[in-house]
Structure formats: C-alpha cells, structure tokens
Tab-separated table of C-alpha atoms and ligand atoms in Angstrom:
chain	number	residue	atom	x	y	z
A	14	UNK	CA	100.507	111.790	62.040
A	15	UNK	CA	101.207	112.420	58.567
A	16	UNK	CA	104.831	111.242	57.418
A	17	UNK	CA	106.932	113.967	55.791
A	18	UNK	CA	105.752	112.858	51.894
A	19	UNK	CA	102.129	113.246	52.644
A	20	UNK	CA	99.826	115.858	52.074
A	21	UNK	CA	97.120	116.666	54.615
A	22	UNK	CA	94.758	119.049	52.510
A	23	UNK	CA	93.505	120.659	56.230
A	24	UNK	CA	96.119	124.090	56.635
A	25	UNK	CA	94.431	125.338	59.366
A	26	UNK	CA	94.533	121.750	61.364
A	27	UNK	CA	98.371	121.091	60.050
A	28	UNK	CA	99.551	124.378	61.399
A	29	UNK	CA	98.116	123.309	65.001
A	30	UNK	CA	100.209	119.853	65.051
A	31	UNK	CA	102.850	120.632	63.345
A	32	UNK	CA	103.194	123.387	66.060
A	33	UNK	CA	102.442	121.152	69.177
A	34	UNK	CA	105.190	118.517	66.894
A	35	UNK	CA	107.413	121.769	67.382
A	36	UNK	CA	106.732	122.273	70.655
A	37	UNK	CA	107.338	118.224	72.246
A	38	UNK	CA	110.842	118.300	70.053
A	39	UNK	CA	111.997	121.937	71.639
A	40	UNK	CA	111.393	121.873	74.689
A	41	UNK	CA	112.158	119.456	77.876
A	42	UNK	CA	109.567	117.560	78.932
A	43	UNK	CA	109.386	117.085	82.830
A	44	UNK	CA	105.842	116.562	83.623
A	45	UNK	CA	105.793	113.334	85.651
A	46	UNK	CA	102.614	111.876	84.005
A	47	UNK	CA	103.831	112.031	80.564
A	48	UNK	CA	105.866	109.791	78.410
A	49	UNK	CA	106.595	109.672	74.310
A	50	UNK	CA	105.413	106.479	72.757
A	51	UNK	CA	107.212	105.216	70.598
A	52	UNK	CA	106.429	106.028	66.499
A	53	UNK	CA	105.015	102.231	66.176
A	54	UNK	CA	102.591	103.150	69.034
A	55	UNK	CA	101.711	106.373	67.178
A	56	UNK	CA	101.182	105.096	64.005
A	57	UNK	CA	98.889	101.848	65.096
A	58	UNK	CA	97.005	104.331	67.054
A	59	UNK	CA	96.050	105.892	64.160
A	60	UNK	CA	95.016	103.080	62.509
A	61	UNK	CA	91.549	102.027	60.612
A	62	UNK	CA	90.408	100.246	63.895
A	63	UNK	CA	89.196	103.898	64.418
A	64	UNK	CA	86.007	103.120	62.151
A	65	UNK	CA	85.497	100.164	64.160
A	66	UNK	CA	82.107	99.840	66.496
A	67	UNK	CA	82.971	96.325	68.567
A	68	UNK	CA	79.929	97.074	72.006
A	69	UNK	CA	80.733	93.692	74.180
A	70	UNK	CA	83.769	91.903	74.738
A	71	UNK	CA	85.983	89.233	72.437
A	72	UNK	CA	83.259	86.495	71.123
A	73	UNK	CA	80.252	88.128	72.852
A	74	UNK	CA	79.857	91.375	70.614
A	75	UNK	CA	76.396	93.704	70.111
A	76	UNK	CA	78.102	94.230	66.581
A	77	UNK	CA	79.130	92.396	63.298
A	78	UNK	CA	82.893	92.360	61.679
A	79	UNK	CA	84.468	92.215	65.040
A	80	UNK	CA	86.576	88.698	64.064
A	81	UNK	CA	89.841	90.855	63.797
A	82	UNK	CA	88.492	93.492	66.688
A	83	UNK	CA	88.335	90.125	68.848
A	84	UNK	CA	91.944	89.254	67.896
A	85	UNK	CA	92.988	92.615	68.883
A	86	UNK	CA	91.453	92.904	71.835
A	87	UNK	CA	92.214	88.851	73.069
A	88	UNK	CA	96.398	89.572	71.900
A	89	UNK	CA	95.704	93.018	74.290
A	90	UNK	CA	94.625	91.078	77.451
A	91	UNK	CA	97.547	88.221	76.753
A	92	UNK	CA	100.329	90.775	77.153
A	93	UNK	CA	98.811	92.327	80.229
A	94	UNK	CA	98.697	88.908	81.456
A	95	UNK	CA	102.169	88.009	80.878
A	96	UNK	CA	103.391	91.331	81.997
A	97	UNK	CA	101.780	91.889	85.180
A	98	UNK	CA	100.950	88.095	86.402
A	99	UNK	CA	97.205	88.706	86.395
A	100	UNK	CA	93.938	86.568	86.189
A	101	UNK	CA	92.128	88.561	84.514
A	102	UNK	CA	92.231	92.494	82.471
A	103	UNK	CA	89.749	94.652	80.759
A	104	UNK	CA	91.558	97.010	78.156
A	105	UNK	CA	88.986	98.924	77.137
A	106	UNK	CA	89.399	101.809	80.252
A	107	UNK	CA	89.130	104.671	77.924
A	108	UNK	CA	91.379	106.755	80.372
A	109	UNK	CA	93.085	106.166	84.639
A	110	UNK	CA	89.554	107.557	85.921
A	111	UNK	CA	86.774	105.808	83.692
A	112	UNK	CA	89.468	102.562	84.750
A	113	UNK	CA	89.079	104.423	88.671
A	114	UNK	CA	85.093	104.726	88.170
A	115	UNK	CA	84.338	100.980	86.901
A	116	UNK	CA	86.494	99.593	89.352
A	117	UNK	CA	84.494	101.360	92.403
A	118	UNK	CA	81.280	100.499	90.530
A	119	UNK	CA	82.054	96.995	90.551
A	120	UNK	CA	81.967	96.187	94.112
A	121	UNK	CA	81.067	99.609	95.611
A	122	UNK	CA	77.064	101.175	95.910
A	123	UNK	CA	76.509	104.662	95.940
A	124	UNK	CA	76.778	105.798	99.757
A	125	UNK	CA	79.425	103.343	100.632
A	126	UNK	CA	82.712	104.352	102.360
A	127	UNK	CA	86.170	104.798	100.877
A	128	UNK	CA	89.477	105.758	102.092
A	129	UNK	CA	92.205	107.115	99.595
A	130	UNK	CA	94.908	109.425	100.113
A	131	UNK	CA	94.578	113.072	100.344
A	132	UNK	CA	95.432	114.643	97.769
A	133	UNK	CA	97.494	117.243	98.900
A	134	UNK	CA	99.738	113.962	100.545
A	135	UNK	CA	100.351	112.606	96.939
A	136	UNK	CA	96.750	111.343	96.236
A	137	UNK	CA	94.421	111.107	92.734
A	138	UNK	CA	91.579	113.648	92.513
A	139	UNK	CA	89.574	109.855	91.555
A	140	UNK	CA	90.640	108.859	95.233
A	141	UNK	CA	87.669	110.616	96.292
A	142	UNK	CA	88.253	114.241	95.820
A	143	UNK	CA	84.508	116.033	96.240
A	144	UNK	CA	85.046	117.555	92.819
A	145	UNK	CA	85.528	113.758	91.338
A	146	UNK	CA	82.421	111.318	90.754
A	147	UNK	CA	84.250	109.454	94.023
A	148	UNK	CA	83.532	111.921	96.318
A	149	UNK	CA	80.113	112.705	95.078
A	150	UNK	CA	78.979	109.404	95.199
A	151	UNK	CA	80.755	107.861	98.129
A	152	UNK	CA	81.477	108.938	101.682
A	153	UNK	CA	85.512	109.595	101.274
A	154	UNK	CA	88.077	109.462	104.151
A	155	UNK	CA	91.473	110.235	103.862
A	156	UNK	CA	94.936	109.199	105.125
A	157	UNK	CA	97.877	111.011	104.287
A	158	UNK	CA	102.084	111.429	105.393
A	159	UNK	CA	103.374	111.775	108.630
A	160	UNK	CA	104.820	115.101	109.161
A	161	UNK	CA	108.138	114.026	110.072
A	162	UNK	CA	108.802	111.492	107.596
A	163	UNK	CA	106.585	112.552	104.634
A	164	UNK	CA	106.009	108.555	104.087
A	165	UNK	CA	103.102	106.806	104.129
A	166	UNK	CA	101.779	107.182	107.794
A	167	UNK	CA	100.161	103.508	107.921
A	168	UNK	CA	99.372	104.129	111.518
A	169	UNK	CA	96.993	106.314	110.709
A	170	UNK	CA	95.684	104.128	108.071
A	171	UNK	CA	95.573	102.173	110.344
A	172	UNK	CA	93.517	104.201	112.926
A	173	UNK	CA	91.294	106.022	109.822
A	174	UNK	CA	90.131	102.406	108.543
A	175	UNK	CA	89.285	100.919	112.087
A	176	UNK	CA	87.460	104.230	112.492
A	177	UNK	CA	85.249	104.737	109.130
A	178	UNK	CA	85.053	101.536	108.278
A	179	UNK	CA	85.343	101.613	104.900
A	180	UNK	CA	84.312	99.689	101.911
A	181	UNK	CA	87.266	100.077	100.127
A	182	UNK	CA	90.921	101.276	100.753
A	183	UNK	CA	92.961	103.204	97.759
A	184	UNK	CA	96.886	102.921	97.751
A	185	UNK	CA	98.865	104.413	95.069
A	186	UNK	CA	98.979	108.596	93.778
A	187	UNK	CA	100.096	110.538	91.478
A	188	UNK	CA	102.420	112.572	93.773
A	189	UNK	CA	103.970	110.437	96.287
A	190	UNK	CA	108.204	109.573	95.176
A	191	UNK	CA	108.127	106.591	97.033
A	192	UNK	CA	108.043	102.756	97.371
A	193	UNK	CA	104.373	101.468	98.764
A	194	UNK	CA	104.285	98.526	101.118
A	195	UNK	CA	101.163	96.854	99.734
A	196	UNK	CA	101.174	94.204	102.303
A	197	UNK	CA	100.483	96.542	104.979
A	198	UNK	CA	97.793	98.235	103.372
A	199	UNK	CA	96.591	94.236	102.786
A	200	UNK	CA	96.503	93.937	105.812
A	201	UNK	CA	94.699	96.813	107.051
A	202	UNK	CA	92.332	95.709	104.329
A	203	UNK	CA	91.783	92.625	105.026
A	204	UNK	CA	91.271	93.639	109.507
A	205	UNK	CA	88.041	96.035	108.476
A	206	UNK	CA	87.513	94.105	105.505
A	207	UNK	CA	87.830	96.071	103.138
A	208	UNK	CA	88.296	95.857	99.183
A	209	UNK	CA	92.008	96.711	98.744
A	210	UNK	CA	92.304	98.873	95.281
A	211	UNK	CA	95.535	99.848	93.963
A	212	UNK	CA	96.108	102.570	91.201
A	213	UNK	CA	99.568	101.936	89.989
A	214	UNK	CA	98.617	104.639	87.375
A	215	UNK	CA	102.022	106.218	87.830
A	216	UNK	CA	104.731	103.153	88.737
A	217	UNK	CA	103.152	100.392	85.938
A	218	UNK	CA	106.156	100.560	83.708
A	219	UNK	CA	108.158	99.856	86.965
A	220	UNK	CA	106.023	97.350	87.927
A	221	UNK	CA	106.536	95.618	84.973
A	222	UNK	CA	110.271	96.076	84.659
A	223	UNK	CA	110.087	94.610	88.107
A	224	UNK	CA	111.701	97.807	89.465
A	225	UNK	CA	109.176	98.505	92.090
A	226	UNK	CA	106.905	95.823	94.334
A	227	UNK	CA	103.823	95.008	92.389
A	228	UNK	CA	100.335	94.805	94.134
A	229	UNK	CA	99.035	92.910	91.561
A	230	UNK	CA	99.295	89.463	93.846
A	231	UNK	CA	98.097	91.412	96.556
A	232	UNK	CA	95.313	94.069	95.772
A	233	UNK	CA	91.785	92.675	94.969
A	234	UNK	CA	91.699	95.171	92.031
A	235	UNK	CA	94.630	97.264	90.150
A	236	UNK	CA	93.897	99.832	87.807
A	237	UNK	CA	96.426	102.149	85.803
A	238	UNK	CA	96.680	104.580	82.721
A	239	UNK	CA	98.604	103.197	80.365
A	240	UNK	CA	100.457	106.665	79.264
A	241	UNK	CA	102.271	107.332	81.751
A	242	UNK	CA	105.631	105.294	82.938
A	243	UNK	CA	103.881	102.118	81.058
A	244	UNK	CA	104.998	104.155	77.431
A	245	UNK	CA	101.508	103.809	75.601
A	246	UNK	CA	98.691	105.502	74.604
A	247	UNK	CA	96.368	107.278	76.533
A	248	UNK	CA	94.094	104.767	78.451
A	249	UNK	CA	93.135	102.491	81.321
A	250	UNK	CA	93.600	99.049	82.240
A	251	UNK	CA	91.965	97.001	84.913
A	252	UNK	CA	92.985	93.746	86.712
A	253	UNK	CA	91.516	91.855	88.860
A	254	UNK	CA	91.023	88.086	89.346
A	255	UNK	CA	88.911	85.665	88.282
A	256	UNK	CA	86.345	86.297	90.632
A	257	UNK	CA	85.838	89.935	89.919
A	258	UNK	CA	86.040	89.328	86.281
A	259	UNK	CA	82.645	90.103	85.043
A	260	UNK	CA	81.341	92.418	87.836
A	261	UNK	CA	84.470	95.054	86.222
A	262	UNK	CA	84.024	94.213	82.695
A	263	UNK	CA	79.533	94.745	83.048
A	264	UNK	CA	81.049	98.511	84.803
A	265	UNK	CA	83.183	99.018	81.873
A	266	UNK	CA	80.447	98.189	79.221
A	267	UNK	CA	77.802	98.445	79.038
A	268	UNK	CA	78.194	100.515	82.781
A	269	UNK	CA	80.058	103.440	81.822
A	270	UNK	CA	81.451	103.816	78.627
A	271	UNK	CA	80.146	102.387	75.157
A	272	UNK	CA	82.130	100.940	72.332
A	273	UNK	CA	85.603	100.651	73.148
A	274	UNK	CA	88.704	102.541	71.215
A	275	UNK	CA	89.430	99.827	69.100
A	276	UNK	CA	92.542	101.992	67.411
A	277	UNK	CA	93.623	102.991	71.127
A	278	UNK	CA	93.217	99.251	72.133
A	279	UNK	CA	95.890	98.496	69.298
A	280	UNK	CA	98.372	101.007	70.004
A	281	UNK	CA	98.003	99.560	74.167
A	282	UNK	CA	99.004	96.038	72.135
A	283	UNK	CA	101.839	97.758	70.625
A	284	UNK	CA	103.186	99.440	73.432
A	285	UNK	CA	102.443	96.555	75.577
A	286	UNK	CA	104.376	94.539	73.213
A	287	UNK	CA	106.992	96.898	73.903
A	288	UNK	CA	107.207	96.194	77.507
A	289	UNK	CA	107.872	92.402	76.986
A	290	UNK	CA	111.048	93.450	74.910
A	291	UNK	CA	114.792	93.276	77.599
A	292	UNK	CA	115.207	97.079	76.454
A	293	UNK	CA	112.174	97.966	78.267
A	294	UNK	CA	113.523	97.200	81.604
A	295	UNK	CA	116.826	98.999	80.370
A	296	UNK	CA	114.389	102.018	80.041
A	297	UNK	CA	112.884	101.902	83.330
A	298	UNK	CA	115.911	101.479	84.830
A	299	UNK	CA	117.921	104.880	83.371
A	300	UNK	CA	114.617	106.178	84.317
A	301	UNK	CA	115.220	105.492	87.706
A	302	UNK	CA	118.334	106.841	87.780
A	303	UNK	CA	118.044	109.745	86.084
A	304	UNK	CA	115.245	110.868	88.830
A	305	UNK	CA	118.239	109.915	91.805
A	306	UNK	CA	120.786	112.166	89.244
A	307	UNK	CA	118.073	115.063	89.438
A	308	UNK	CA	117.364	114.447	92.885
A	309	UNK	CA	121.092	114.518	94.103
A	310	UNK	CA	121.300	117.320	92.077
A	311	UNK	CA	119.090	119.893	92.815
A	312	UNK	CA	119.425	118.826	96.563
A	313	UNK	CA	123.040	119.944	96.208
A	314	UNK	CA	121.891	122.958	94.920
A	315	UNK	CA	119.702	123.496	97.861
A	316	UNK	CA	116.072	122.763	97.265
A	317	UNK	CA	114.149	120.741	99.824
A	318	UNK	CA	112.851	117.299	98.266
A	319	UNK	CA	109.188	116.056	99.492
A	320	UNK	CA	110.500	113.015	101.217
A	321	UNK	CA	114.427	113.533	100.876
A	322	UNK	CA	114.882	112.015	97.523
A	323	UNK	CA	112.972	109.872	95.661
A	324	UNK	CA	112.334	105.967	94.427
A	325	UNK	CA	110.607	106.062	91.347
A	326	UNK	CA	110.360	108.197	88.618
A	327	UNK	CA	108.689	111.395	90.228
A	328	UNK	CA	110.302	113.720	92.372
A	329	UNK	CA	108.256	116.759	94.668
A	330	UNK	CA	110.383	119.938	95.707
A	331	UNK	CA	109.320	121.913	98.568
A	332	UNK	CA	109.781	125.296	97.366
A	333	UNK	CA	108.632	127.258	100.838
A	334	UNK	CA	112.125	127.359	102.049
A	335	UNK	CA	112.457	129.566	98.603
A	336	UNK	CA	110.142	131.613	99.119
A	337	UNK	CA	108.674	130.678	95.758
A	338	UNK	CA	104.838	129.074	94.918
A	339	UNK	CA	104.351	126.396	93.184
A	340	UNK	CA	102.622	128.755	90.333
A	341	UNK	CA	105.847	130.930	89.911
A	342	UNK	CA	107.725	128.157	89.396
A	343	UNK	CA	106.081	126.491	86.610
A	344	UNK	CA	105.589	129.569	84.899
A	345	UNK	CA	109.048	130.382	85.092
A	346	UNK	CA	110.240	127.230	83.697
A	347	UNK	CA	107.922	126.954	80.587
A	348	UNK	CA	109.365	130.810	79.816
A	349	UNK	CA	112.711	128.756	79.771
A	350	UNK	CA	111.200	125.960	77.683
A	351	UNK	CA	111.010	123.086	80.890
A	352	UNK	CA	107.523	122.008	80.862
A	353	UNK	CA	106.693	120.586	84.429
A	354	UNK	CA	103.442	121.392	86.968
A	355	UNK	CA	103.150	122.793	90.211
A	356	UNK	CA	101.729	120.426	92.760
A	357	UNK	CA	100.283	121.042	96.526
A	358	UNK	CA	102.992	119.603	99.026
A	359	UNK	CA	101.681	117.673	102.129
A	360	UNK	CA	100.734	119.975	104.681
A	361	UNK	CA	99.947	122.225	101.977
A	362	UNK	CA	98.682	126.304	102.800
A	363	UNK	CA	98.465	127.594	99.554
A	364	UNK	CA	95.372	127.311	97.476
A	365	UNK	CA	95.274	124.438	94.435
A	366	UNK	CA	95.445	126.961	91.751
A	367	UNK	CA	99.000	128.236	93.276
A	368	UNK	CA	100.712	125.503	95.269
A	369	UNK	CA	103.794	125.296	97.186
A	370	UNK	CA	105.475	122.599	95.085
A	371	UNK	CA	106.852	121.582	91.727
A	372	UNK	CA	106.655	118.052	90.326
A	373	UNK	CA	109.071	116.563	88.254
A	374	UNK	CA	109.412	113.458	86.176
A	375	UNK	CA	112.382	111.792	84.373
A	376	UNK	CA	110.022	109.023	81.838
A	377	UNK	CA	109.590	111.593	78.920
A	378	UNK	CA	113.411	112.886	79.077
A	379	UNK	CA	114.822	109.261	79.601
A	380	UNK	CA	112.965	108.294	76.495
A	381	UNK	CA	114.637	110.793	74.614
A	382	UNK	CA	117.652	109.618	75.336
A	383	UNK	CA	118.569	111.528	78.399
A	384	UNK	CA	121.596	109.621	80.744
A	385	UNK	CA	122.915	110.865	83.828
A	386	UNK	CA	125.210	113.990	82.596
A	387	UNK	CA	122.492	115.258	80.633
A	388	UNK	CA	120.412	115.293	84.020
A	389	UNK	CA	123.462	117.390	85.227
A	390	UNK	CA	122.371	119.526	82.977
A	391	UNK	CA	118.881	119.429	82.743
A	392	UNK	CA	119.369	120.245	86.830
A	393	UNK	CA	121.101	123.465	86.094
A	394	UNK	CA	118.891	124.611	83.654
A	395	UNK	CA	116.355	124.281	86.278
A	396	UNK	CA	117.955	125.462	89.015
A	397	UNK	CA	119.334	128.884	86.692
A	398	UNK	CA	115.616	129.387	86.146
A	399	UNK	CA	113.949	129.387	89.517
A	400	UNK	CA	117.469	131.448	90.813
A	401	UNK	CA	116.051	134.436	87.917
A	402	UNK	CA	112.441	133.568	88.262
A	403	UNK	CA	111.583	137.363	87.372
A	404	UNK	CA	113.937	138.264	85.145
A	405	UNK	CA	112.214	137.303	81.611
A	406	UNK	CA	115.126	137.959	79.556
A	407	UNK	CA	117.515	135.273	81.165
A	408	UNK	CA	114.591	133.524	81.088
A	409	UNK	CA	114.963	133.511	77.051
A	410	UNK	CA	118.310	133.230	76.850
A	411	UNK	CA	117.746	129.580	79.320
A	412	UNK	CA	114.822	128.738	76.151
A	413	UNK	CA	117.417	128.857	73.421
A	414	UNK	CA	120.520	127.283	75.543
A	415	UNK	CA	117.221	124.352	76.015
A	416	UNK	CA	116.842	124.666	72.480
A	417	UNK	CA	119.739	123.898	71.119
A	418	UNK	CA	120.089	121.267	73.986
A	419	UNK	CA	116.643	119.063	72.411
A	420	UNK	CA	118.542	118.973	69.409
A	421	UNK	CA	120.634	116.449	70.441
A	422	UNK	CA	117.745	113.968	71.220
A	423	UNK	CA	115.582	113.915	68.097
A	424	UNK	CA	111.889	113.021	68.565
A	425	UNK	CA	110.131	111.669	65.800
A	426	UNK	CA	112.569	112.707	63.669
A	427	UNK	CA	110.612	110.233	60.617
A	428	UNK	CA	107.167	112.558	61.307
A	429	UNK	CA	106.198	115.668	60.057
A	430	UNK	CA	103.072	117.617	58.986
B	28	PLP	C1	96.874	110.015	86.032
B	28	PLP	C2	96.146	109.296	87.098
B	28	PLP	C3	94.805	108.890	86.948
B	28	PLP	C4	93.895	109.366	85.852
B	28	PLP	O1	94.214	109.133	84.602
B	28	PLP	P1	93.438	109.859	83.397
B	28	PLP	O2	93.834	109.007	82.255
B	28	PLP	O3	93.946	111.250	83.341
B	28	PLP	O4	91.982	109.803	83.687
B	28	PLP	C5	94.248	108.114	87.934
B	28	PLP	N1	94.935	107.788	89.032
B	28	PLP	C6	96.202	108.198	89.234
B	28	PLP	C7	96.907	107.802	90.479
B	28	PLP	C8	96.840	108.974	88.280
B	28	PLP	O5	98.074	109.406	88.499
C-alpha cells in the first residue's frame, strides 16, 4: 500500500491494485469469509519484518537477529491468550488449512479415522473432503443436518462416531448460520474417545466478543483463520493446551511450513490488539444484527433461509423454491456490483461448480459502516437483482445505484496507488 504522496515506479503493478483498491471501495462486499482490516493492520503487514528469516519459535531460533522477531511473536501469543482464555497458541499458521493440517498431524497418523461435517451440510473442504490432504490421508466420515431442522443432527453424530470410531471429531464450518453446542460434541468425543477439534475459522471474532459459546475450554484443539470475522490478516492460529503444546508447534515447524511470516505475524498483533479494544465487541455486535436485518429481510421478501434465519454472521438462502442455481445468482449479483458466492445447500443435487445456494455475510459491510437501514437497503438491492437475474441492463443500472451507495462508507480513504 502506497499512501497517496508516494511514487511506486512499477505502472504495470500500480494499475492492478489500484484497480482491485477500486474495486473493494465500489462495490458491496458480502462474501461471508471476508472482512477489511483495518489501515493499521495493512500498513504493519507491510512492514520490514518481511525480510525477516526467524525458523524455530521465540528463544529457540535456527537463525540470528530474531531478538525483536521474538518480541513480536511472544506480544502475538499474549493477546491470543488474553482473548480467547487459552494455554497455549502457535501464530505462525500461514493460512485456516496449514492451521487444519498441523493440528491433524499432531495427534493423528496417516490412516487414522476422522469425522467432520459434510460439506454440502456447512462443512470445510479441510474437514476431510477427498480433494483436501484430510481426505487423502485419513479415512473421513461425515455427519451432517437433519432434514427437518437443518441443525446440527447430533444423533447422528452420535450414531456415525459409535460406528467409525474415529480418531478425531471436527465441529465448526464455513457454511452452517448457527450456534454449535460444543458440549455435546464433547461428549460424543470423549464416549469413543476421540480428539475433539474445533475450527472456529468463521465465528472467532464472536468468540472473542463473547457473542457466541467458545470451545476453547472445551475442544482439545481450536484452530481458526484469522481474516475472517477475527478482522486480521490472512492466517491461522492454533490453540491447544499445555499438553499438546509442542506436538502442534514440531507440525507447524519444522512439520509443514518453514520460516514463519514474520510481517503477517505483526499485522495478527495488530489486529489482535484490535480485538482487546470495547469497540470491537461493538463491531461484532452490529455485525450480528445486521445478518438478523438481512435475514428478516429477504425472508419477507420471500426467499427460503438454510435454517430459518441465522445466529452469526453468515446467512445460506435456499434458492430451489426460485427456481434459480446457486451459479446464476452470484453471477447476477457481481453484474450489479454485490460480491457474494454460491454455496451447495444441505441435501444438495446440483453439482459444486453450480449449487443451489447463495452465501451471505454481514463482517465486511458492518465494517464499513453499514447499520440496520442500510441492510434495508443492501436487501433490496439484492432482492431487485435476483427478481431481473437476466436482464443485464437493470442489472447496470442496480451497479451504479450500488455505486453511488459505497460512497457513503469510504474505505481506505488515506490509501491510494
Ligand atoms: C476459511 C476456512 C478454512 C481455511 O482457511 P484458509 O485460510 O483459506 O486456508 C478452514 N476452515 C474453515 C471452517 C474455514 O471456513
């Protein structure tokens, strides 16, 4: 990021950002996995920590002139700490699946058993998908919704873990709107003895507002990204106690990844830092409700809600009673300047590539400022899109009435290229 006095000499390279700069400020940004981070989080990540080689961990390095890297990284694992209650972190995940990876690695062997949640029920591809590393290397089972409900089923959970036998259960998705009772799946756990692995990769920032249950007491291991509803850069995080301490930090280095992202590692500080501040949990909160204000919304306006509604910051529509894929929505919207991603719905028939649902996410908008009205909004933008799904010219006229929306919520507005 160069600020608006600087001169970067590359034309070719500055025409690329400064369009993808145009792009994030023009258009709404409704994919449920992304966030903005804030301009101190930008600017540390770019900092000169990026020529920095530190191979080890804080006070046990393969490298020289780590004394401030070791700082860094010790401040890093202190506000984890405090935010999440934890015995023990590794920050150096250099993404959610190398986190995913070096958490199996640390208690799991090739061969063993694992049961995550499908992914067409809300699940992670890293859950043991047979496109993934997980369900190359390990025998995968899968749990998923009841049909009825669309929650949870932990019945069969129940049933599937009694049956397989598992080595390790995964809770937690990257589709699924609602609250997780981590106790139960504890429980289960615990009766087939089982690792219990959570992979809060979506909910941390409302973990750590306090806005949704936290498994971090509860799961022997919790991974996350920590760009998604946690606000920073991208990356990983692991936590785990004590106990498990050094068989997840030997996966993380030297197992699977070399020197750690030492300017990535800052920017987690400074977004992390972030999260300790009381407006944080005034974030997560209007994020919460601006998901309920979109849910209500569209509902109203007839579109059938995975679940009913929603109690985080994700919501899934159905769009089969529309008579409308996945695929054509998404496209639709971006042509109208809403960027969101079409998502398989439980029970799924359509093939990955053209789905039957569309995910949406409040984090990004809320952090530009978005309240409740502007959701009203937001929600009949949407809904006047998918209603003229094939008619390209309203589609245009939608993109500049979203234009001229954005401008009221100014991202970056100190950055240029
Ligand atoms: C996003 C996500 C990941 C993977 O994160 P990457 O940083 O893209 O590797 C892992 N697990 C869940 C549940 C996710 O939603």
């Amino acid at each position: 990021m160069f600020s608006k006095d600087d001169n970067c000499p590359d034309q070719q390279l500055t025409a690329i950002l400064r369009q993808e700069l145009i792009r994030q400020r023009t258009k709404l940004e409704m994919i449920a996995s992304e966030n903005f981070v804030s301009e101190a989080v930008l600017r540390v990540g770019a900092s000169v920590f990026t020529n920095k080689y530190a191979e080890g961990y804080p006070d046990n390095r393969y490298y020289g002139g780590c004394e401030y890297a070791d700082e860094l990284e010790a401040l890093t694992q202190a506000r984890v700490r405090k935010i999440f209650g934890c015995e023990h972190v590794n920050v150096q995940p250099h993404c959610g699946s190398s986190a995913n990876m070096a958490a199996f690695f640390s208690v799991l062997s090739p061969g063993d058993g694992i049961l995550g949640m499908s992914l067409s029920h809300g699940g992670h591809l890293t859950h043991g998908a047979q496109v993934s590393f997980s369900g190359r290397l390990f025998k995968t089972e899968f749990y998923g919704v009841r049909e009825d409900t669309e929650l949870i089923d932990y019945d069969e959970v129940l049933a599937k873990a009694e049956k397989a036998r598992p080595k390790m259960i995964i809770a937690g998705g990257s589709a699924y709107p609602r609250t997780i009772d981590f106790n139960k799946f504890k429980e289960i756990a615990d009766r087939v003895k089982a690792y219990l692995l959570v992979d809060m990769a979506h909910f941390a920032g409302l973990v750590a507002a306090g806005l949704f249950p936290s498994p971090v007491p509860v799961a022997d291991i919790v991974t996350t990204t920590t760009h998604k509803t946690l606000r920073g850069p991208r990356g990983g995080l692991i936590l785990c106690r004590k106990s498990l301490a050094k068989a997840v930090d030997d996966q993380i280095f030297p197992g699977i990844q070399g020197g750690p992202l030492m300017h990535i590692i800052a920017a987690k500080a400074a977004a992390l830092g972030e999260a300790l501040e009381p407006e944080f949990i005034d974030y997560q909160r209007q994020v919460l409700k601006n998901a309920q204000r979109l849910a209500v919304h569209l509902a109203d306006s007839g579109y059938r809600l995975v679940s009913g509604g929603t109690d985080t910051h994700l919501l899934l529509i159905d769009l089969r009673t529309q008579n409308m894929t996945g695929q054509e929505a998404e496209i639709a919207l971006d042509k109208a300047g809403i960027t969101a991603n079409k998502n398989a719905v439980p029970f799924e028939r359509q093939n990955y590539t053209v789905t039957s649902g569309l995910r949406l996410g409040s984090a990004a908008l809320t952090t530009r400022g978005l309240v409740e009205r502007d959701m009203d909004q937001v929600a009949e933008f949407i809904v006047e899109s998918l209603r003229h799904y094939e008619d390209d010219s309203y589609l245009r006229k939608i993109r500049q009435r979203v234009e001229e929306f954005t401008l009221r919520f100014p991202l970056y507005p100190n950055f240029d290229f």
